[in-house]
Amino acid sequence: MHILGDVFGLSEEQLKEDICKVMRNLFRRGLISALGGNVSARLPGANAFWITPSGIFKGELTPEDLLKLDLDGNVLDGFGRPSIEWPFHAAIYKVRPDVNAVVHAHNPVTLGLALAGIRLKPITVEAVMVLRKVEIVPFAFPGTDKLAKLVAEKAASGARAIILQNHGVVALGSNLYDAEAVAETLEEVATAQFVAMALGKEPPVIPEKEVELYYKLYGLGR
Ligand SMILES: [Zn+2]
């Protein structure tokens, strides 16, 4: 486990610093509030992950605030309480060996479109290349096994982003910055789509043929 991390030039200490940095970025961008949102990450292939705590101001977390859990939610390292959303983080890692970071934020525009029953469209290159597959799950209470099960089902189907109806978003990445990019791109695309629609226009999309070409060129699956 440790050796794998070293091969990728990533240590657990660096991972913890990066989790805090991602939380600061999300807070500054208005994608999470003082006590909302959570982020987790693991060294590639590990059966344990580091996650943000519950009940601590999210804009200025330090590595000492984080907790290490196994995939059943047992605390292996750290103090305090882990985020109540740990069950869906663990559920994602169980079904997606390619995912090493999970970001949960409360993107207001992405959520607004979902509440209005409007799906995100492939309107930008980032929507095609970064988001790839966006799924939505119906409301389930935060922290419950029911929510974890709904999220795991969509994750297993290959989703890169999952919108939690009446709640927020979950972004999956091969590493922390990949997952952060997915969360931020969701909001970018939702905002651009919203502006076009607010002006009474149906935004043109990148043609399916071009989308297929992108995936082929970059060897991306959907
Ligand atoms: Zn939340």
PDB file of C-alpha atoms and ligand atoms in Angstrom:
ATOM      1  CA  MET A   1       0.000   0.000   0.000  1.00  0.00           C
ATOM      2  CA  HIS A   2       2.689   2.390   1.064  1.00  0.00           C
ATOM      3  CA  ILE A   3       4.942   1.201  -1.731  1.00  0.00           C
ATOM      4  CA  LEU A   4       2.179   1.837  -4.276  1.00  0.00           C
ATOM      5  CA  GLY A   5       1.810   5.379  -2.982  1.00  0.00           C
ATOM      6  CA  ASP A   6       5.540   5.938  -3.244  1.00  0.00           C
ATOM      7  CA  VAL A   7       5.561   4.673  -6.823  1.00  0.00           C
ATOM      8  CA  PHE A   8       3.022   7.347  -7.665  1.00  0.00           C
ATOM      9  CA  GLY A   9       5.045   9.903  -5.720  1.00  0.00           C
ATOM     10  CA  LEU A  10       2.194  10.392  -3.276  1.00  0.00           C
ATOM     11  CA  SER A  11       2.466  10.042   0.492  1.00  0.00           C
ATOM     12  CA  GLU A  12      -0.364   9.957   3.008  1.00  0.00           C
ATOM     13  CA  GLU A  13       0.841  13.282   4.435  1.00  0.00           C
ATOM     14  CA  GLN A  14       0.610  14.875   1.002  1.00  0.00           C
ATOM     15  CA  LEU A  15      -2.821  13.322   0.493  1.00  0.00           C
ATOM     16  CA  LYS A  16      -4.062  14.906   3.747  1.00  0.00           C
ATOM     17  CA  GLU A  17      -2.661  18.327   2.803  1.00  0.00           C
ATOM     18  CA  ASP A  18      -4.356  18.047  -0.576  1.00  0.00           C
ATOM     19  CA  ILE A  19      -7.747  17.153   0.972  1.00  0.00           C
ATOM     20  CA  CYS A  20      -7.576  20.358   3.057  1.00  0.00           C
ATOM     21  CA  LYS A  21      -6.587  22.370  -0.004  1.00  0.00           C
ATOM     22  CA  VAL A  22      -9.529  21.018  -2.023  1.00  0.00           C
ATOM     23  CA  MET A  23     -11.912  21.901   0.840  1.00  0.00           C
ATOM     24  CA  ARG A  24     -10.533  25.476   0.909  1.00  0.00           C
ATOM     25  CA  ASN A  25     -11.011  25.764  -2.867  1.00  0.00           C
ATOM     26  CA  LEU A  26     -14.606  24.513  -2.677  1.00  0.00           C
ATOM     27  CA  PHE A  27     -15.374  26.893   0.203  1.00  0.00           C
ATOM     28  CA  ARG A  28     -13.923  29.904  -1.637  1.00  0.00           C
ATOM     29  CA  ARG A  29     -15.894  29.041  -4.761  1.00  0.00           C
ATOM     30  CA  GLY A  30     -19.156  28.910  -2.826  1.00  0.00           C
ATOM     31  CA  LEU A  31     -19.690  25.212  -3.531  1.00  0.00           C
ATOM     32  CA  ILE A  32     -19.774  24.324   0.185  1.00  0.00           C
ATOM     33  CA  SER A  33     -20.799  26.251   3.310  1.00  0.00           C
ATOM     34  CA  ALA A  34     -19.074  26.563   6.703  1.00  0.00           C
ATOM     35  CA  LEU A  35     -20.275  23.154   7.876  1.00  0.00           C
ATOM     36  CA  GLY A  36     -21.377  21.526   4.625  1.00  0.00           C
ATOM     37  CA  GLY A  37     -19.596  19.281   2.160  1.00  0.00           C
ATOM     38  CA  ASN A  38     -16.933  16.620   2.608  1.00  0.00           C
ATOM     39  CA  VAL A  39     -13.938  15.226   0.770  1.00  0.00           C
ATOM     40  CA  SER A  40     -12.098  11.917   0.967  1.00  0.00           C
ATOM     41  CA  ALA A  41      -9.128  10.320  -0.764  1.00  0.00           C
ATOM     42  CA  ARG A  42      -7.051   7.155  -0.649  1.00  0.00           C
ATOM     43  CA  LEU A  43      -3.665   6.084  -1.917  1.00  0.00           C
ATOM     44  CA  PRO A  44      -4.214   4.130  -5.149  1.00  0.00           C
ATOM     45  CA  GLY A  45      -5.480   0.641  -4.379  1.00  0.00           C
ATOM     46  CA  ALA A  46      -5.750   1.112  -0.593  1.00  0.00           C
ATOM     47  CA  ASN A  47      -8.642  -0.393   1.394  1.00  0.00           C
ATOM     48  CA  ALA A  48      -8.766   2.667   3.662  1.00  0.00           C
ATOM     49  CA  PHE A  49      -9.311   6.367   3.044  1.00  0.00           C
ATOM     50  CA  TRP A  50      -8.860   9.771   4.700  1.00  0.00           C
ATOM     51  CA  ILE A  51     -11.998  11.874   5.145  1.00  0.00           C
ATOM     52  CA  THR A  52     -12.929  15.303   6.471  1.00  0.00           C
ATOM     53  CA  PRO A  53     -14.488  15.513   9.952  1.00  0.00           C
ATOM     54  CA  SER A  54     -18.013  16.362  11.048  1.00  0.00           C
ATOM     55  CA  GLY A  55     -18.850  19.618  12.830  1.00  0.00           C
ATOM     56  CA  ILE A  56     -15.641  21.567  12.148  1.00  0.00           C
ATOM     57  CA  PHE A  57     -15.406  24.767  10.012  1.00  0.00           C
ATOM     58  CA  LYS A  58     -14.702  23.532   6.495  1.00  0.00           C
ATOM     59  CA  GLY A  59     -12.875  26.585   5.151  1.00  0.00           C
ATOM     60  CA  GLU A  60      -9.694  26.118   7.221  1.00  0.00           C
ATOM     61  CA  LEU A  61      -9.224  22.395   7.877  1.00  0.00           C
ATOM     62  CA  THR A  62      -5.757  21.096   8.742  1.00  0.00           C
ATOM     63  CA  PRO A  63      -4.403  17.532   8.271  1.00  0.00           C
ATOM     64  CA  GLU A  64      -4.825  16.890  12.035  1.00  0.00           C
ATOM     65  CA  ASP A  65      -8.611  17.296  11.634  1.00  0.00           C
ATOM     66  CA  LEU A  66      -8.882  14.373   9.185  1.00  0.00           C
ATOM     67  CA  LEU A  67      -9.764  10.764   9.995  1.00  0.00           C
ATOM     68  CA  LYS A  68      -8.684   7.514   8.392  1.00  0.00           C
ATOM     69  CA  LEU A  69     -11.401   4.883   7.968  1.00  0.00           C
ATOM     70  CA  ASP A  70     -11.505   1.384   6.557  1.00  0.00           C
ATOM     71  CA  LEU A  71     -14.203   0.549   4.001  1.00  0.00           C
ATOM     72  CA  ASP A  72     -16.576  -0.521   6.816  1.00  0.00           C
ATOM     73  CA  GLY A  73     -16.296   2.851   8.558  1.00  0.00           C
ATOM     74  CA  ASN A  74     -13.996   1.799  11.415  1.00  0.00           C
ATOM     75  CA  VAL A  75     -11.706   4.652  12.490  1.00  0.00           C
ATOM     76  CA  LEU A  76      -8.056   3.633  11.981  1.00  0.00           C
ATOM     77  CA  ASP A  77      -6.454   6.990  12.699  1.00  0.00           C
ATOM     78  CA  GLY A  78      -7.395  10.508  13.790  1.00  0.00           C
ATOM     79  CA  PHE A  79      -9.608  12.083  16.445  1.00  0.00           C
ATOM     80  CA  GLY A  80     -13.184  13.369  16.533  1.00  0.00           C
ATOM     81  CA  ARG A  81     -16.035  12.219  14.317  1.00  0.00           C
ATOM     82  CA  PRO A  82     -15.796  11.511  10.585  1.00  0.00           C
ATOM     83  CA  SER A  83     -18.229  13.176   8.171  1.00  0.00           C
ATOM     84  CA  ILE A  84     -21.700  11.613   8.520  1.00  0.00           C
ATOM     85  CA  GLU A  85     -21.531  10.976   4.763  1.00  0.00           C
ATOM     86  CA  TRP A  86     -18.713   8.419   5.143  1.00  0.00           C
ATOM     87  CA  PRO A  87     -21.055   5.536   4.058  1.00  0.00           C
ATOM     88  CA  PHE A  88     -21.334   6.711   0.449  1.00  0.00           C
ATOM     89  CA  HIS A  89     -17.609   7.499   0.242  1.00  0.00           C
ATOM     90  CA  ALA A  90     -16.833   3.926   1.381  1.00  0.00           C
ATOM     91  CA  ALA A  91     -19.498   2.478  -0.928  1.00  0.00           C
ATOM     92  CA  ILE A  92     -17.918   4.216  -3.940  1.00  0.00           C
ATOM     93  CA  TYR A  93     -14.413   2.939  -3.129  1.00  0.00           C
ATOM     94  CA  LYS A  94     -15.814  -0.587  -2.815  1.00  0.00           C
ATOM     95  CA  VAL A  95     -17.298  -0.626  -6.319  1.00  0.00           C
ATOM     96  CA  ARG A  96     -14.791   1.598  -8.174  1.00  0.00           C
ATOM     97  CA  PRO A  97     -11.128   0.556  -7.924  1.00  0.00           C
ATOM     98  CA  ASP A  98     -10.288   3.375 -10.387  1.00  0.00           C
ATOM     99  CA  VAL A  99     -11.650   6.040  -8.020  1.00  0.00           C
ATOM    100  CA  ASN A 100      -9.226   7.379  -5.402  1.00  0.00           C
ATOM    101  CA  ALA A 101     -10.998  10.611  -4.420  1.00  0.00           C
ATOM    102  CA  VAL A 102     -14.585  11.658  -3.719  1.00  0.00           C
ATOM    103  CA  VAL A 103     -15.813  15.241  -3.391  1.00  0.00           C
ATOM    104  CA  HIS A 104     -19.255  16.055  -2.001  1.00  0.00           C
ATOM    105  CA  ALA A 105     -20.385  19.682  -2.434  1.00  0.00           C
ATOM    106  CA  HIS A 106     -23.643  21.656  -2.507  1.00  0.00           C
ATOM    107  CA  ASN A 107     -23.322  23.291  -5.972  1.00  0.00           C
ATOM    108  CA  PRO A 108     -26.248  25.755  -5.994  1.00  0.00           C
ATOM    109  CA  VAL A 109     -26.731  26.129  -9.765  1.00  0.00           C
ATOM    110  CA  THR A 110     -26.270  22.414 -10.523  1.00  0.00           C
ATOM    111  CA  LEU A 111     -28.810  21.641  -7.821  1.00  0.00           C
ATOM    112  CA  GLY A 112     -31.187  24.365  -9.041  1.00  0.00           C
ATOM    113  CA  LEU A 113     -31.309  22.834 -12.522  1.00  0.00           C
ATOM    114  CA  ALA A 114     -31.868  19.358 -11.040  1.00  0.00           C
ATOM    115  CA  LEU A 115     -34.711  20.716  -8.887  1.00  0.00           C
ATOM    116  CA  ALA A 116     -36.270  22.164 -12.052  1.00  0.00           C
ATOM    117  CA  GLY A 117     -35.964  18.740 -13.696  1.00  0.00           C
ATOM    118  CA  ILE A 118     -33.372  19.930 -16.233  1.00  0.00           C
ATOM    119  CA  ARG A 119     -30.451  17.692 -17.142  1.00  0.00           C
ATOM    120  CA  LEU A 120     -26.976  18.993 -17.945  1.00  0.00           C
ATOM    121  CA  LYS A 121     -26.118  18.922 -21.634  1.00  0.00           C
ATOM    122  CA  PRO A 122     -22.821  18.519 -23.531  1.00  0.00           C
ATOM    123  CA  ILE A 123     -22.583  22.276 -24.187  1.00  0.00           C
ATOM    124  CA  THR A 124     -18.812  22.706 -23.663  1.00  0.00           C
ATOM    125  CA  VAL A 125     -15.660  20.688 -24.246  1.00  0.00           C
ATOM    126  CA  GLU A 126     -15.319  20.324 -20.445  1.00  0.00           C
ATOM    127  CA  ALA A 127     -18.867  19.006 -20.166  1.00  0.00           C
ATOM    128  CA  VAL A 128     -17.851  16.282 -22.622  1.00  0.00           C
ATOM    129  CA  MET A 129     -14.294  15.583 -21.448  1.00  0.00           C
ATOM    130  CA  VAL A 130     -14.436  16.142 -17.691  1.00  0.00           C
ATOM    131  CA  LEU A 131     -17.998  15.183 -16.747  1.00  0.00           C
ATOM    132  CA  ARG A 132     -18.557  12.349 -19.250  1.00  0.00           C
ATOM    133  CA  LYS A 133     -21.338  10.597 -17.307  1.00  0.00           C
ATOM    134  CA  VAL A 134     -23.634  12.450 -14.896  1.00  0.00           C
ATOM    135  CA  GLU A 135     -26.338  10.553 -13.005  1.00  0.00           C
ATOM    136  CA  ILE A 136     -29.013  11.649 -10.561  1.00  0.00           C
ATOM    137  CA  VAL A 137     -30.428   9.867  -7.505  1.00  0.00           C
ATOM    138  CA  PRO A 138     -33.703  10.667  -5.690  1.00  0.00           C
ATOM    139  CA  PHE A 139     -33.646  12.205  -2.214  1.00  0.00           C
ATOM    140  CA  ALA A 140     -32.469  10.006   0.622  1.00  0.00           C
ATOM    141  CA  PHE A 141     -31.536  11.207   4.096  1.00  0.00           C
ATOM    142  CA  PRO A 142     -27.847  12.218   4.546  1.00  0.00           C
ATOM    143  CA  GLY A 143     -25.633   9.603   6.152  1.00  0.00           C
ATOM    144  CA  THR A 144     -28.040   6.702   5.570  1.00  0.00           C
ATOM    145  CA  ASP A 145     -27.339   3.275   4.086  1.00  0.00           C
ATOM    146  CA  LYS A 146     -30.149   3.990   1.625  1.00  0.00           C
ATOM    147  CA  LEU A 147     -28.260   6.993   0.224  1.00  0.00           C
ATOM    148  CA  ALA A 148     -25.014   4.988   0.106  1.00  0.00           C
ATOM    149  CA  LYS A 149     -26.786   2.218  -1.823  1.00  0.00           C
ATOM    150  CA  LEU A 150     -28.287   4.645  -4.367  1.00  0.00           C
ATOM    151  CA  VAL A 151     -24.900   6.331  -4.889  1.00  0.00           C
ATOM    152  CA  ALA A 152     -23.049   3.001  -5.166  1.00  0.00           C
ATOM    153  CA  GLU A 153     -25.440   1.808  -7.885  1.00  0.00           C
ATOM    154  CA  LYS A 154     -24.718   4.864 -10.034  1.00  0.00           C
ATOM    155  CA  ALA A 155     -20.995   4.697  -9.269  1.00  0.00           C
ATOM    156  CA  ALA A 156     -20.929   1.048 -10.350  1.00  0.00           C
ATOM    157  CA  SER A 157     -22.518   2.056 -13.664  1.00  0.00           C
ATOM    158  CA  GLY A 158     -19.472   4.249 -14.370  1.00  0.00           C
ATOM    159  CA  ALA A 159     -20.750   7.702 -13.310  1.00  0.00           C
ATOM    160  CA  ARG A 160     -18.193  10.482 -12.876  1.00  0.00           C
ATOM    161  CA  ALA A 161     -20.700  12.762 -11.158  1.00  0.00           C
ATOM    162  CA  ILE A 162     -23.861  11.979  -9.196  1.00  0.00           C
ATOM    163  CA  ILE A 163     -26.441  14.620  -8.349  1.00  0.00           C
ATOM    164  CA  LEU A 164     -28.223  14.008  -5.040  1.00  0.00           C
ATOM    165  CA  GLN A 165     -31.712  15.438  -5.499  1.00  0.00           C
ATOM    166  CA  ASN A 166     -32.656  18.106  -2.889  1.00  0.00           C
ATOM    167  CA  HIS A 167     -29.097  17.976  -1.541  1.00  0.00           C
ATOM    168  CA  GLY A 168     -25.943  18.382  -3.656  1.00  0.00           C
ATOM    169  CA  VAL A 169     -23.408  16.610  -5.835  1.00  0.00           C
ATOM    170  CA  VAL A 170     -20.851  13.804  -5.560  1.00  0.00           C
ATOM    171  CA  ALA A 171     -17.791  13.930  -7.829  1.00  0.00           C
ATOM    172  CA  LEU A 172     -15.576  10.892  -8.453  1.00  0.00           C
ATOM    173  CA  GLY A 173     -11.965  11.148  -9.560  1.00  0.00           C
ATOM    174  CA  SER A 174      -8.826   9.112 -10.091  1.00  0.00           C
ATOM    175  CA  ASN A 175      -7.189  11.617  -7.720  1.00  0.00           C
ATOM    176  CA  LEU A 176      -8.231  14.655  -5.656  1.00  0.00           C
ATOM    177  CA  TYR A 177      -7.781  17.285  -8.344  1.00  0.00           C
ATOM    178  CA  ASP A 178      -9.630  15.147 -10.851  1.00  0.00           C
ATOM    179  CA  ALA A 179     -12.594  14.919  -8.435  1.00  0.00           C
ATOM    180  CA  GLU A 180     -12.394  18.657  -7.662  1.00  0.00           C
ATOM    181  CA  ALA A 181     -12.409  19.395 -11.406  1.00  0.00           C
ATOM    182  CA  VAL A 182     -15.575  17.308 -11.817  1.00  0.00           C
ATOM    183  CA  ALA A 183     -17.364  19.195  -8.990  1.00  0.00           C
ATOM    184  CA  GLU A 184     -16.289  22.587 -10.362  1.00  0.00           C
ATOM    185  CA  THR A 185     -17.082  21.694 -13.973  1.00  0.00           C
ATOM    186  CA  LEU A 186     -20.600  20.647 -12.968  1.00  0.00           C
ATOM    187  CA  GLU A 187     -21.211  24.168 -11.663  1.00  0.00           C
ATOM    188  CA  GLU A 188     -19.509  25.813 -14.668  1.00  0.00           C
ATOM    189  CA  VAL A 189     -21.639  23.883 -17.154  1.00  0.00           C
ATOM    190  CA  ALA A 190     -24.842  24.315 -15.112  1.00  0.00           C
ATOM    191  CA  THR A 191     -24.256  28.073 -14.917  1.00  0.00           C
ATOM    192  CA  ALA A 192     -23.595  28.467 -18.655  1.00  0.00           C
ATOM    193  CA  GLN A 193     -26.643  26.358 -19.482  1.00  0.00           C
ATOM    194  CA  PHE A 194     -28.750  28.351 -17.017  1.00  0.00           C
ATOM    195  CA  VAL A 195     -27.669  31.696 -18.551  1.00  0.00           C
ATOM    196  CA  ALA A 196     -28.649  30.541 -22.057  1.00  0.00           C
ATOM    197  CA  MET A 197     -31.989  29.219 -20.798  1.00  0.00           C
ATOM    198  CA  ALA A 198     -32.665  32.339 -18.694  1.00  0.00           C
ATOM    199  CA  LEU A 199     -32.280  34.333 -21.920  1.00  0.00           C
ATOM    200  CA  GLY A 200     -34.983  32.164 -23.439  1.00  0.00           C
ATOM    201  CA  LYS A 201     -32.674  30.102 -25.658  1.00  0.00           C
ATOM    202  CA  GLU A 202     -32.140  26.379 -25.931  1.00  0.00           C
ATOM    203  CA  PRO A 203     -28.328  26.020 -25.809  1.00  0.00           C
ATOM    204  CA  PRO A 204     -26.791  24.227 -28.799  1.00  0.00           C
ATOM    205  CA  VAL A 205     -24.908  21.059 -27.849  1.00  0.00           C
ATOM    206  CA  ILE A 206     -21.694  19.536 -29.182  1.00  0.00           C
ATOM    207  CA  PRO A 207     -22.901  17.030 -31.799  1.00  0.00           C
ATOM    208  CA  GLU A 208     -22.904  13.365 -30.732  1.00  0.00           C
ATOM    209  CA  LYS A 209     -20.501  12.525 -33.590  1.00  0.00           C
ATOM    210  CA  GLU A 210     -17.918  14.994 -32.239  1.00  0.00           C
ATOM    211  CA  VAL A 211     -18.430  13.662 -28.704  1.00  0.00           C
ATOM    212  CA  GLU A 212     -17.696  10.119 -29.901  1.00  0.00           C
ATOM    213  CA  LEU A 213     -14.585  11.387 -31.683  1.00  0.00           C
ATOM    214  CA  TYR A 214     -13.311  13.027 -28.469  1.00  0.00           C
ATOM    215  CA  TYR A 215     -13.769   9.807 -26.521  1.00  0.00           C
ATOM    216  CA  LYS A 216     -11.991   7.805 -29.198  1.00  0.00           C
ATOM    217  CA  LEU A 217      -9.112  10.294 -29.475  1.00  0.00           C
ATOM    218  CA  TYR A 218      -8.501  10.375 -25.729  1.00  0.00           C
ATOM    219  CA  GLY A 219      -9.336   6.718 -25.075  1.00  0.00           C
ATOM    220  CA  LEU A 220     -12.114   7.617 -22.634  1.00  0.00           C
ATOM    221  CA  GLY A 221     -14.948   5.273 -21.828  1.00  0.00           C
ATOM    222  CA  ARG A 222     -18.455   6.323 -20.897  1.00  0.00           C
TER     223      ARG A 222
HETATM  224 ZN    ZN B   1     -24.254  17.419   1.887  1.00  0.00          ZN
END
